[in-house]
Short mmCIF file of C-alpha atoms and ligand atoms in Angstrom, two decimals:
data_model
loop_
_atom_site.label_atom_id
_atom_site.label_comp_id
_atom_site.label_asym_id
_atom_site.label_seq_id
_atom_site.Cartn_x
_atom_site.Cartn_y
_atom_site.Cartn_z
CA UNK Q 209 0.00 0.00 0.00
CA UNK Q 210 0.98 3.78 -1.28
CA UNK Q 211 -0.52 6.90 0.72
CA UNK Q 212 0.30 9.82 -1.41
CA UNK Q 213 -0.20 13.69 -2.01
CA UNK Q 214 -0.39 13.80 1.82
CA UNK Q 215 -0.35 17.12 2.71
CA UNK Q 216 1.89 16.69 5.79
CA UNK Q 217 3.45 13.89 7.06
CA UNK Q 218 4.35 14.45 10.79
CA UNK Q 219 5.77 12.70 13.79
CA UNK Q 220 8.50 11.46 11.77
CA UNK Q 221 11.96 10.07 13.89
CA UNK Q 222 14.74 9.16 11.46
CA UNK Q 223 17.15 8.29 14.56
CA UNK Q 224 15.62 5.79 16.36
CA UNK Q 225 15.20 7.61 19.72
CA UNK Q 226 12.61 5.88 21.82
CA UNK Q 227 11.89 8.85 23.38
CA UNK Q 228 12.17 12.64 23.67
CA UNK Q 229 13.46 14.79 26.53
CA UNK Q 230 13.67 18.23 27.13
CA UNK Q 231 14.42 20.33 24.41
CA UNK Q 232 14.46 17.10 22.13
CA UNK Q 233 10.67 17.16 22.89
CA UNK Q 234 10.16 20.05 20.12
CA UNK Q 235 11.65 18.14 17.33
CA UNK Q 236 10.00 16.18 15.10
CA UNK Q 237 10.29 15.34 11.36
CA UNK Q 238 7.97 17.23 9.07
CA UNK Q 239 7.49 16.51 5.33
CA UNK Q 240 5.05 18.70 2.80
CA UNK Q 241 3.59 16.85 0.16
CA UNK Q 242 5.05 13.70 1.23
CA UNK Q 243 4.23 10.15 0.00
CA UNK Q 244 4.36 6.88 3.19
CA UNK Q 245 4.92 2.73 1.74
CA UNK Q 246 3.64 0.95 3.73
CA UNK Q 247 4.85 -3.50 3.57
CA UNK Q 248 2.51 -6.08 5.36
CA UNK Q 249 2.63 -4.13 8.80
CA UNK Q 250 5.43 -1.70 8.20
CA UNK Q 251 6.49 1.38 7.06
CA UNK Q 252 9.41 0.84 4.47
CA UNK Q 253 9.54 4.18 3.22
CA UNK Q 254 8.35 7.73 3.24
CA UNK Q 255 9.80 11.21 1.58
CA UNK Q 256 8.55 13.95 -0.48
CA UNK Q 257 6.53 13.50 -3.48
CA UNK Q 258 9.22 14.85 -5.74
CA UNK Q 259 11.74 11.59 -4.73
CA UNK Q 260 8.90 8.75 -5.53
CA UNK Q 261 9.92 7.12 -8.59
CA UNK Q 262 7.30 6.56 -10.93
CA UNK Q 263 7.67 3.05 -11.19
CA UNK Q 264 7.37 2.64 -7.60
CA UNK Q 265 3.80 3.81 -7.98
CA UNK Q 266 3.56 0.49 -10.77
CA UNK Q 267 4.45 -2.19 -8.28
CA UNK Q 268 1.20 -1.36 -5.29
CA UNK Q 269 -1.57 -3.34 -5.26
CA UNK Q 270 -3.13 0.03 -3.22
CA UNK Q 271 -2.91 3.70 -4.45
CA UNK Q 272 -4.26 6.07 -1.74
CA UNK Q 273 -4.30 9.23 -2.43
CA UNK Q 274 -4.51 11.51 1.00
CA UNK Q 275 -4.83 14.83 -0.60
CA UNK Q 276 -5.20 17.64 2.15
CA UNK Q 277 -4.90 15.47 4.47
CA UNK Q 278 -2.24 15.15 7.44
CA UNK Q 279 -1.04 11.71 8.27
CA UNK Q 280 0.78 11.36 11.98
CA UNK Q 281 1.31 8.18 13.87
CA UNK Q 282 -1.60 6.95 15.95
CA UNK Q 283 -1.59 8.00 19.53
CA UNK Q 284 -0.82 5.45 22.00
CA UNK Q 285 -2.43 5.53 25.35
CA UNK Q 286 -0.16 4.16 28.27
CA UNK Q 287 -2.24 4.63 31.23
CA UNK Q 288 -6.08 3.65 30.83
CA UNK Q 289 -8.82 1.59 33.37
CA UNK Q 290 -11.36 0.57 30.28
CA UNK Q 291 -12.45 -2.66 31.91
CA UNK Q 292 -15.06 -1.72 34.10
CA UNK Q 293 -18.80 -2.74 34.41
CA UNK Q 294 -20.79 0.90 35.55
CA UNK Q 295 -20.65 4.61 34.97
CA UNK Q 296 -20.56 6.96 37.50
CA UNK Q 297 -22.37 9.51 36.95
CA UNK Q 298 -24.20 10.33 40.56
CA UNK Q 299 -20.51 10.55 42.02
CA UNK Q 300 -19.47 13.19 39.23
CA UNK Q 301 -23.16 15.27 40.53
CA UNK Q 302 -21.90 15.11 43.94
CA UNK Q 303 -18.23 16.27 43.17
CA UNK Q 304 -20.36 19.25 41.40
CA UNK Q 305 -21.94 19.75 44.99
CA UNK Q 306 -18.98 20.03 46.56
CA UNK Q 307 -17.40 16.70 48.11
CA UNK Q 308 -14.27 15.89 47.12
CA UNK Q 309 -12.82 12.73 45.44
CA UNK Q 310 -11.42 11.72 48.58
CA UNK Q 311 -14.44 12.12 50.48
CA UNK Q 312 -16.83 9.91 47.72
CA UNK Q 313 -14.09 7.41 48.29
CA UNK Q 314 -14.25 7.32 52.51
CA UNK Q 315 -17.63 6.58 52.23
CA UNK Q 316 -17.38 3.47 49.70
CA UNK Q 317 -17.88 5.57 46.65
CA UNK Q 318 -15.34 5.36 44.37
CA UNK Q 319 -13.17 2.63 43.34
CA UNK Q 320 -15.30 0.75 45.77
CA UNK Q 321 -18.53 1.44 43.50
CA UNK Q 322 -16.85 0.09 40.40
CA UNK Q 323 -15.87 -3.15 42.32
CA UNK Q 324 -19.35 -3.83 43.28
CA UNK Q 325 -20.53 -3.64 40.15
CA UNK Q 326 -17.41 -5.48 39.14
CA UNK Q 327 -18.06 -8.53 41.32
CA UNK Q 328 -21.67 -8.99 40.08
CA UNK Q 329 -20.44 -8.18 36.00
CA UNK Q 330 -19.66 -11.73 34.12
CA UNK Q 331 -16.25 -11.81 32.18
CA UNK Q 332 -18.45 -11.39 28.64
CA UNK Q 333 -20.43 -8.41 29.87
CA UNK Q 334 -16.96 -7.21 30.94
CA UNK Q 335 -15.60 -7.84 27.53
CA UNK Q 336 -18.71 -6.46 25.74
CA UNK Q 337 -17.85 -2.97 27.07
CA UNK Q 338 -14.73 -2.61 26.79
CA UNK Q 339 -15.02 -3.69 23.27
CA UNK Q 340 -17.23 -0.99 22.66
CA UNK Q 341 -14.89 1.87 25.02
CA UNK Q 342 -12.05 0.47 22.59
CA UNK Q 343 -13.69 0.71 19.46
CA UNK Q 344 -14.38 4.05 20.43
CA UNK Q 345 -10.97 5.66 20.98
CA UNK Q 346 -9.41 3.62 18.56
CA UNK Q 347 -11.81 5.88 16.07
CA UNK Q 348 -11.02 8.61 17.99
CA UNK Q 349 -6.88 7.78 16.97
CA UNK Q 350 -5.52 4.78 20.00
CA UNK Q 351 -3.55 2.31 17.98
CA UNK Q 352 -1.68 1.39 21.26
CA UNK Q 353 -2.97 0.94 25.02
CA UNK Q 354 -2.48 -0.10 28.26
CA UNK Q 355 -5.07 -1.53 30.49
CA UNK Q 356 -4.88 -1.80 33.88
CA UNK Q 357 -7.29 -3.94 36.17
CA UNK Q 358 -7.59 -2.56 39.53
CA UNK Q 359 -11.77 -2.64 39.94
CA UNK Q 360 -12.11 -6.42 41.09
CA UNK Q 361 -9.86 -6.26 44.43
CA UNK Q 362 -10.67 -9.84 45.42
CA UNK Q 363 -8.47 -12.53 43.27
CA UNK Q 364 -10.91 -13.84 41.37
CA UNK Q 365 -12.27 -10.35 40.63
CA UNK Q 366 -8.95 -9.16 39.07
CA UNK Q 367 -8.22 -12.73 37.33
CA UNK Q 368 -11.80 -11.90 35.30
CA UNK Q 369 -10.60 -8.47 34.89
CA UNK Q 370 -7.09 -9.59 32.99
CA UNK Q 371 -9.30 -12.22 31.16
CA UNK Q 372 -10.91 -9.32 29.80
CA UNK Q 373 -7.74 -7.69 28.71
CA UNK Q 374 -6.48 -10.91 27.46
CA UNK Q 375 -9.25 -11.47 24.92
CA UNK Q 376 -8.69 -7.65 23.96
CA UNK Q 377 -5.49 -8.57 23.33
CA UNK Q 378 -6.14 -11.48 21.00
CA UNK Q 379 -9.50 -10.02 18.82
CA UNK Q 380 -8.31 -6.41 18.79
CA UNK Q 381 -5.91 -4.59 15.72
CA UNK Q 382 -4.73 -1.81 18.48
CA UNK Q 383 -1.64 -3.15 20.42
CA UNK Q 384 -2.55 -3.90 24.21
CA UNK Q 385 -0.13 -3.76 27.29
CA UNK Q 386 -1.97 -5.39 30.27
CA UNK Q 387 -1.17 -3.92 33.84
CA UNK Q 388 -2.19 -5.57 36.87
CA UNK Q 389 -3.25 -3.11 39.43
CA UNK Q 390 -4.63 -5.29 42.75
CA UNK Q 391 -3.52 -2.47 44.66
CA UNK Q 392 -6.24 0.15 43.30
CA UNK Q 393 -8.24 0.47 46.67
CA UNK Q 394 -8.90 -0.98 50.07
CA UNK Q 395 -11.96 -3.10 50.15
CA UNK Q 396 -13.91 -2.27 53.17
CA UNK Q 397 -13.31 -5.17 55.25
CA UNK Q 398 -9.71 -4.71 55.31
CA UNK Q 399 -9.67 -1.04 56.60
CA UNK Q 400 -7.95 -0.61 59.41
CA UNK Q 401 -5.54 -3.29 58.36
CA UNK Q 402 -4.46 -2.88 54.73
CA UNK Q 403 -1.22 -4.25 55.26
CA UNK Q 404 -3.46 -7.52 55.31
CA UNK Q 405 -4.95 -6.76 52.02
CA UNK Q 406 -1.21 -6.58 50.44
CA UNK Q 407 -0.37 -9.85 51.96
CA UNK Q 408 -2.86 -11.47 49.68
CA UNK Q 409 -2.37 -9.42 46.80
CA UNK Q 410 1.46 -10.58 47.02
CA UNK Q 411 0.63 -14.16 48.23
CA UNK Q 412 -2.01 -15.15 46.62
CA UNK Q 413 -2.79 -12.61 42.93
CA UNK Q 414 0.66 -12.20 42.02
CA UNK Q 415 1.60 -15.67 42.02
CA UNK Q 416 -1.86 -16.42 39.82
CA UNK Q 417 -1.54 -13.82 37.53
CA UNK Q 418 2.16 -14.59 36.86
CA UNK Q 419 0.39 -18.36 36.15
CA UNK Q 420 -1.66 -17.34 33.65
CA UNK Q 421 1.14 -15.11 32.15
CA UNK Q 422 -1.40 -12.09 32.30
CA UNK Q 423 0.07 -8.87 33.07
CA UNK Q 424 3.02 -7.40 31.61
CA UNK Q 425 3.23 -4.46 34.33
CA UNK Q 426 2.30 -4.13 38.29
CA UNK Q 427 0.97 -1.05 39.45
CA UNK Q 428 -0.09 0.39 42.64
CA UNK Q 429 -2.23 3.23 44.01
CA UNK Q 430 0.80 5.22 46.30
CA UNK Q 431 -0.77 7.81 47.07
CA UNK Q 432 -2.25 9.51 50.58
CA UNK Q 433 -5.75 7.42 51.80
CA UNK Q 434 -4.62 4.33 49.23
CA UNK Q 435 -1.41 2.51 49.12
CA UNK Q 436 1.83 3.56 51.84
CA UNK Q 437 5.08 3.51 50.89
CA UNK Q 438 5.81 0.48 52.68
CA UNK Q 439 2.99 -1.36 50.58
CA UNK Q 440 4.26 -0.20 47.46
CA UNK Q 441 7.88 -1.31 47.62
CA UNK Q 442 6.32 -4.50 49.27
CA UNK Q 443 4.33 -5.12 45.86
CA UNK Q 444 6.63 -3.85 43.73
CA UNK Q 445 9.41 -6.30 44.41
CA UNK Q 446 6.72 -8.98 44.65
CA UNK Q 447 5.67 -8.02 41.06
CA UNK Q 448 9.29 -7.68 39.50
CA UNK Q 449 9.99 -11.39 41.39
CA UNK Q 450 7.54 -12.51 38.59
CA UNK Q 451 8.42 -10.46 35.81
CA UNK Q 452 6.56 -7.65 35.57
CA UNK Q 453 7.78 -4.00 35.07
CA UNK Q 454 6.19 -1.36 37.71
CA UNK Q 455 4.44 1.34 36.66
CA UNK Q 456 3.19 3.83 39.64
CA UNK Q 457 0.36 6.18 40.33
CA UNK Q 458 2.05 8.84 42.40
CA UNK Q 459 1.43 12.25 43.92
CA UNK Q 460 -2.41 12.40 42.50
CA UNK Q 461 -3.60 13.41 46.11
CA UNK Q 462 -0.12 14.80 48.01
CA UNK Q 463 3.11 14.60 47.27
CA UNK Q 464 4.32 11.00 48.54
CA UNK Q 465 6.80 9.08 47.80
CA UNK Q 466 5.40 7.32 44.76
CA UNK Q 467 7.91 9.33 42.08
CA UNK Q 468 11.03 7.91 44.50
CA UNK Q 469 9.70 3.98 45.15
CA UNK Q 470 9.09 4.16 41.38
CA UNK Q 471 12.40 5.08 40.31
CA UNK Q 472 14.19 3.03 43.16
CA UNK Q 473 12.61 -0.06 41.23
CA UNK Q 474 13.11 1.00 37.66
CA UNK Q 475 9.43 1.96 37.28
CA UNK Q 476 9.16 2.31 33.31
CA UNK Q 477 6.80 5.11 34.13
CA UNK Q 478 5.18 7.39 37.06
CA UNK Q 479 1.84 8.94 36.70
CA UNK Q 480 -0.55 11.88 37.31
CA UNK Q 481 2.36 14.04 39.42
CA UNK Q 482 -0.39 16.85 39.65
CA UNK Q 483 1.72 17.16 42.98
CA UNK Q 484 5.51 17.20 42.00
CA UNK Q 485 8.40 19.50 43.67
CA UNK Q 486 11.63 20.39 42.94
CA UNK Q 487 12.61 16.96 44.64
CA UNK Q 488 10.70 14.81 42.42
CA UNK Q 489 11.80 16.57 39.44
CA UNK Q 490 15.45 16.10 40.25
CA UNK Q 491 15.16 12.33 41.60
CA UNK Q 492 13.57 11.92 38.06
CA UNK Q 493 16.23 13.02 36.23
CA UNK Q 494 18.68 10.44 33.99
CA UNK Q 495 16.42 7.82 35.06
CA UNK Q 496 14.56 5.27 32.82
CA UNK Q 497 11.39 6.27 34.54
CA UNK Q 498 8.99 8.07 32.00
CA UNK Q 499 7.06 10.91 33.96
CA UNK Q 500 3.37 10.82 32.56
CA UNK Q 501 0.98 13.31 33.15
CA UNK Q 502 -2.98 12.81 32.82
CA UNK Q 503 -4.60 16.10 31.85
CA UNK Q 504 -8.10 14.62 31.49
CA UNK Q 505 -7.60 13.79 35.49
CA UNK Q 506 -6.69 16.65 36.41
CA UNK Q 507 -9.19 18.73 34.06
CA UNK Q 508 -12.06 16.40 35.05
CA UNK Q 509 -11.49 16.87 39.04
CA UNK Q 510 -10.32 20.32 38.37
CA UNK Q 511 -6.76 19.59 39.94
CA UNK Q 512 -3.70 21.35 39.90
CA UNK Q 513 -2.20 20.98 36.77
CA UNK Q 514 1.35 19.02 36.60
CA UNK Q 515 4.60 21.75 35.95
CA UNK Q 516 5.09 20.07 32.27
CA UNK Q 517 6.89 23.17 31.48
CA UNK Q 518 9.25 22.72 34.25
CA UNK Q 519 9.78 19.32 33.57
CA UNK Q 520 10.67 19.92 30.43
CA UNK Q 521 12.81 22.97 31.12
CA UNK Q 522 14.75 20.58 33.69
CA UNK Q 523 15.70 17.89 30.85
CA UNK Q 524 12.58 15.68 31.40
CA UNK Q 525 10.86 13.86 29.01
CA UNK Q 526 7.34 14.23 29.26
CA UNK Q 527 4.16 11.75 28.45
CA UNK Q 528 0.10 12.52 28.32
CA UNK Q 529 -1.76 9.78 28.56
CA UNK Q 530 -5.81 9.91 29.04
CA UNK Q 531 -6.38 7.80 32.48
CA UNK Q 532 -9.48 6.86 30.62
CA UNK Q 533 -11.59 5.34 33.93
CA UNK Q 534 -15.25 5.86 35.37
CA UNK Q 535 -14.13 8.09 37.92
CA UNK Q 536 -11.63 10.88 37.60
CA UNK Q 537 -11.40 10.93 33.04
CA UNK Q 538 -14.44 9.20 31.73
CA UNK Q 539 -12.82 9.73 28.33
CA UNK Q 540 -9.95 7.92 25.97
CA UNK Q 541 -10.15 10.89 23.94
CA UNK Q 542 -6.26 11.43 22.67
CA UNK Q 543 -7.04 14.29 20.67
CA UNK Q 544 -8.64 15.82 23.90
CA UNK Q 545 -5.18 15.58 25.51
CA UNK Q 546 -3.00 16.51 22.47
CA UNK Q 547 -5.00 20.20 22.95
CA UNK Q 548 -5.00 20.10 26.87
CA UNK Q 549 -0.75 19.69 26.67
CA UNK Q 550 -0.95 22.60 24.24
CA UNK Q 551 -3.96 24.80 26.41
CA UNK Q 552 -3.30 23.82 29.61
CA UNK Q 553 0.01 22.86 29.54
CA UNK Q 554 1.54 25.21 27.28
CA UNK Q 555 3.39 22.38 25.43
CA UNK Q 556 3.99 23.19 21.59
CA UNK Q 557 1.71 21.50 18.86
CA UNK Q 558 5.54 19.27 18.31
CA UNK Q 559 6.21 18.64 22.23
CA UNK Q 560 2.59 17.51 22.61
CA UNK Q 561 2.98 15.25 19.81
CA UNK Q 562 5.84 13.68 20.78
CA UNK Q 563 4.10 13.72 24.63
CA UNK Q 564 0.80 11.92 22.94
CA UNK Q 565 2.68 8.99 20.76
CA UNK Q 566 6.82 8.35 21.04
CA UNK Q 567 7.14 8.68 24.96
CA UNK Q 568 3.74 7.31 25.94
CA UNK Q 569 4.66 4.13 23.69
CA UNK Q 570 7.98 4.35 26.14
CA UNK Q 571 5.74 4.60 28.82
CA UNK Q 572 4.24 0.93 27.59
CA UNK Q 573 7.27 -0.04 26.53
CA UNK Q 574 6.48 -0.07 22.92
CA UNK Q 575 8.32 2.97 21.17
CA UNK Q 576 10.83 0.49 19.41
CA UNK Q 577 7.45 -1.02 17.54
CA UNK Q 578 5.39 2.37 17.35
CA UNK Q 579 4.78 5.68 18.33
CA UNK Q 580 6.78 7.23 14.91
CA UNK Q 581 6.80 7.51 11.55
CA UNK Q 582 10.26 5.30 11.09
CA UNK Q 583 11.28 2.41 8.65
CA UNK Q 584 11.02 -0.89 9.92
CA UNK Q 585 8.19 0.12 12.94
CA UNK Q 586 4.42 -0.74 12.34
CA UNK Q 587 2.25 0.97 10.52
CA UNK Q 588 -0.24 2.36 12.68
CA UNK Q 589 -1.28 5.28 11.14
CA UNK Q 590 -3.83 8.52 11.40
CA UNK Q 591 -5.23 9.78 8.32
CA UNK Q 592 -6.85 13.14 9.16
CA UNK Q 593 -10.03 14.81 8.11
CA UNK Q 594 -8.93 17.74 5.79
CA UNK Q 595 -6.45 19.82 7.35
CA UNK Q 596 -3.64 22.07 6.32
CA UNK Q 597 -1.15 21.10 8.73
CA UNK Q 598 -0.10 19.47 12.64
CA UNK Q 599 -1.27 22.89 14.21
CA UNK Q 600 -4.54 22.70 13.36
CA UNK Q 601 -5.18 19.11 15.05
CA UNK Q 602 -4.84 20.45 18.80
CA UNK Q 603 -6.61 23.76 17.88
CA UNK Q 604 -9.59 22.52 16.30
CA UNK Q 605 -10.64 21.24 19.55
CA UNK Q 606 -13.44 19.04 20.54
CA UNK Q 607 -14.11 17.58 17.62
CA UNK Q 608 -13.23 14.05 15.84
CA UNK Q 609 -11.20 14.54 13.22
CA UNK Q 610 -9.61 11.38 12.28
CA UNK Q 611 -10.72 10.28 9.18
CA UNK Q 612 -9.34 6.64 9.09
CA UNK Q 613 -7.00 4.54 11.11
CA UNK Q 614 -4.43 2.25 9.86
CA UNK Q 615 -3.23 -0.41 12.10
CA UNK Q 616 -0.48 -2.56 11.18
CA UNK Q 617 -0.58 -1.76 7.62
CA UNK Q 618 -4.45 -2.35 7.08
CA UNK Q 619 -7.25 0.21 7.32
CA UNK Q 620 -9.36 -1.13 10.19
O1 LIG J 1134 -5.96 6.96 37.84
N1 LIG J 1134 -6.01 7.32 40.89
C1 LIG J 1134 -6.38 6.15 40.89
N2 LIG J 1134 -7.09 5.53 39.98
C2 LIG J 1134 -7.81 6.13 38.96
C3 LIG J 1134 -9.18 6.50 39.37
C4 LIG J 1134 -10.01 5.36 39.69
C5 LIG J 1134 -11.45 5.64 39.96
O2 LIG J 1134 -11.83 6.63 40.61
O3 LIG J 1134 -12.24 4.82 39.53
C6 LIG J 1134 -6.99 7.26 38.39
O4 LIG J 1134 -7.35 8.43 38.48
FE1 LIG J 1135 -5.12 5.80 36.64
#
C-alpha cells in the first residue's frame, strides 16, 4: 500500500530515539507533500513527493491518495482503566456539589462502586464494554494501550478483569499492554488493616496472575488514603519477582513518595504528578522512569495541573496519557489531551505530539514497535479529516477529526 499527495506527514523520527526529553521534545520530522509505503505491517519508506519514482507507484496493489490530508502516527495511550462494568455519573453530581474525590471514596464511593458492580459483571459483559470503550478511541486515533485492572480487588475479581484484557489482546488490531493493578483500593473489610490486604495481593494474585502469564506491568495506588510507601515497595518487588515491570500512580492526592519507590525499582513510568516539587523533578532526572501526566484527570477533578513546562525545562521527558476510567477521566479521547498539553500545559503543537505517541509508547514499553513515523516500525497510522497542517489538530478542539486509522498496515 501507497498513501500519497499527503499534505503533511508528521511525527516522523529518522534516529531511532525511543523517546524525547527536554528540548528534544520540540523536534519532530515534518514533510510537505510527502508520500508513506507501507509493507505487510510496516512502514518501508516515506519522503517527499518529488523523490517517488514513478515506477514505484507500478508495483502497489493500493494507491491512496490523501490529498489535504495530514497523516501522523496513531496515539498510544499508556495509562487507561477501560475494563469496568458501571458509569458513575451520581458521584461526578456530587463532586459538582462540593465533596471531594477523597471524600466519595471514605464513604465506599469510588473505586469501591466500580468493584461492586465489578463482582456482580460476568467476564463477557466485561468484555462487551470494553469492546465498545475500545472501538471508540481507537476511532477517535488509539492504535496502542495499556489496560490496567484494579476494579475487582478480590483474586478472582482481578483474574476476570485480565481475562478481559487478554481477549482484547487477542480479537483487537490496536496493540494492548496489560497492567495488573490489585492495589487500586482498600476493600472495606480490610480497613484498618491494609497491610493484610497486600499480603494477599502478594501471596495469593501475584503468584496467579504470573500463572496465567497475564500482566506485563504491576501497578499500585501510592498515594495519601490508598497505598503507603511500605505497601508499594512490598508489591513492587513482589511483582518484579515474577516479571513484571512497575508502573506507579504517584502524587495524585499529596506529594508521597510514589515518584522515588518508582524510580528506586526501575518503574518504566510514574503517573498523574499533579503534585511534583523540585525533589521529584530532580530524583527523576537520567532515570529510565517516564514521567506521565494525565490532563483529562486533572481537568475532570479540576486539579492542579502538573509543571510540564518545568519538567521539560529541567531535561525531562514528558508523556500525556488519558487515564481513561469511570471516575476521575471518563474519556480515551487522545485528541482531547494533544490540545490540553498545548492549552493547559503550554506544550507546543511538536512537544505535545511527541508527549501523545513516542514517549507514551515508552511509557508501555512499545516505542521500538510504534509511536513514529520510522522504517522498519508498524504501521499504525492517522489519516486526518482535511487539514492544512499538525497545528490545526490540537486547535480545532473538541471535535473528531480522524478520518481513518491504519493499524499494522491495514485500514481497520
Ligand atoms: O488513575 N487514581 C487512581 N485511579 C484512577 C481512578 C479510579 C477511579 O476513581 O475509579 C486514576 O485516576
Ligand atoms: Fe489511573
Amino acid at each position: 500500500m501507497i498513501l500519497i499527495n499527503i499534505k503533511e506527514l508528521v511525527g516522523i523520527e529518522e534516529q531511532g530515539r525511543l523517546m524525547k526529553k527536554g528540548a528534544e521534545m520540540a523536534e519532530t520530522g515534518r514533510i510537505k507533500d510527502a508520500f508513506v509505503c507501507i509493507k505487510g505491517d510496516k512502514i518501508v519508506d516515506y519522503g517527499p513527493m518529488q523523490s517517488l519514482k514513478p515506477e514505484q507507484l507500478q508495483v502497489e496493489n493500493e494507491v491512496l491518495d490523501m490529498s489535504g490530508r495530514v497523516v501522523m502516527p496513531a496515539f498510544c495511550d499508556s495509562h487507561t482503566h477501560l475494563v469496568y462494568a458501571n458509569s458513575r455519573e451520581l458521584e461526578f453530581v456530587d463532586k459538582i456539589r462540593g465533596l471531594s474525590y477523597e471524600e466519595i471514596a471514605k464513604r465506599g464511593g469510588g473505586i469501591l462502586n466500580s468493584a461492586k458492580a465489578t463482582a456482580a459483571a460476568s467476564e463477557d459483559e466485561l468484555y462487551d464494554m470494553a469492546a465498545e470503550r475500545l472501538n471508540e478511541v481507537m476511532r477517535m486515533g488509539t492504535g496502542a494501550i495499556e489496560i490496567k485492572s484494579g476494579y475487582g480487588l478480590t483474586t478472582e475479581s482481578e483474574l476476570k478483569l485480565l481475562r478481559v484484557i487478554r481477549r482484547l489482546k487477542e480479537n483487537s488490531p490496536v496493540l494492548i499492554k496489560s497492567n495488573f493493578l490489585g492495589a487500586h483500593g482498600i476493600p472495606m473489610e480490610y480497613r484498618g488493616h491494609q497491610e493484610d490486604y497486600v499480603d494477599l495481593v502478594i501471596n495469593e494474585m501475584i503468584p496467579l496472575v504470573a500463572s496465567e502469564d497475564l500482566a506485563d506491568f504491576i501497578d499500585v495506588f501510592c498515594d495519601k488514603g490508598f497505598f503507603t510507601c511500605e505497601d508499594t515497595e512490598r508489591i513492587l518487588m513482589a511483582g518484579i519477582k515474577y516479571g513484571m515491570r512497575p508502573k506507579i500512580h504517584a502524587n495524585e492526592m499529596a506529594i508521597s513518595c510514589g515518584v522515588q519507590v518508582g524510580v528506586k525499582y526501575g518503574a518504566i513510568s510514574v503517573d498523574h504528578l499533579e503534585q511534583i516539587g523540585k525533589e521529584e523533578i530532580e530524583c527523576l532526572k537520567d532515570t529510565e522512569t517516564m514521567p506521565t501526566i494525565l490532563p483529562g484527570c486533572a481537568f475532570f477533578l479540576n486539579l492542579p495541573l502538573s509543571p510540564a513546562r518545568e519538567m521539560i525545562s529541567a531535561g525531562l521527558p514528558v508523556a500525556m496519557a488519558s487515564d481513561f476510567n469511570p471516575g476521575t477521566s471518563p474519556s480515551g479521547n487522545m485528541q482531547f489531551i494533544l490540545s490540553m498539553a498545548c492549552i493547559r500545559y503550554r506544550l507546543t503543537p511538536e512537544e505535545a505530539l511527541n508527549a501523545t505517541t513516542l514517549n507514551t509508547a515508552y511509557a508501555m514499553g512499545v516505542s521500538d514497535e510504534v509511536g513514529s513515523i520510522t522504517r522498519g516500525k508498524r504501521a499504525n497510522l492517522i489519516v486526518t479529516q482535511p487539514m492544512t497542517q499538525l497545528e490545526f489538530m490540537p486547535y480545532y478542539y473538541g471535535t473528531n477529526k480522524v478520518e481513518k486509522m491504519i493499524l499494522n498496515g491495514k485500514i481497520v
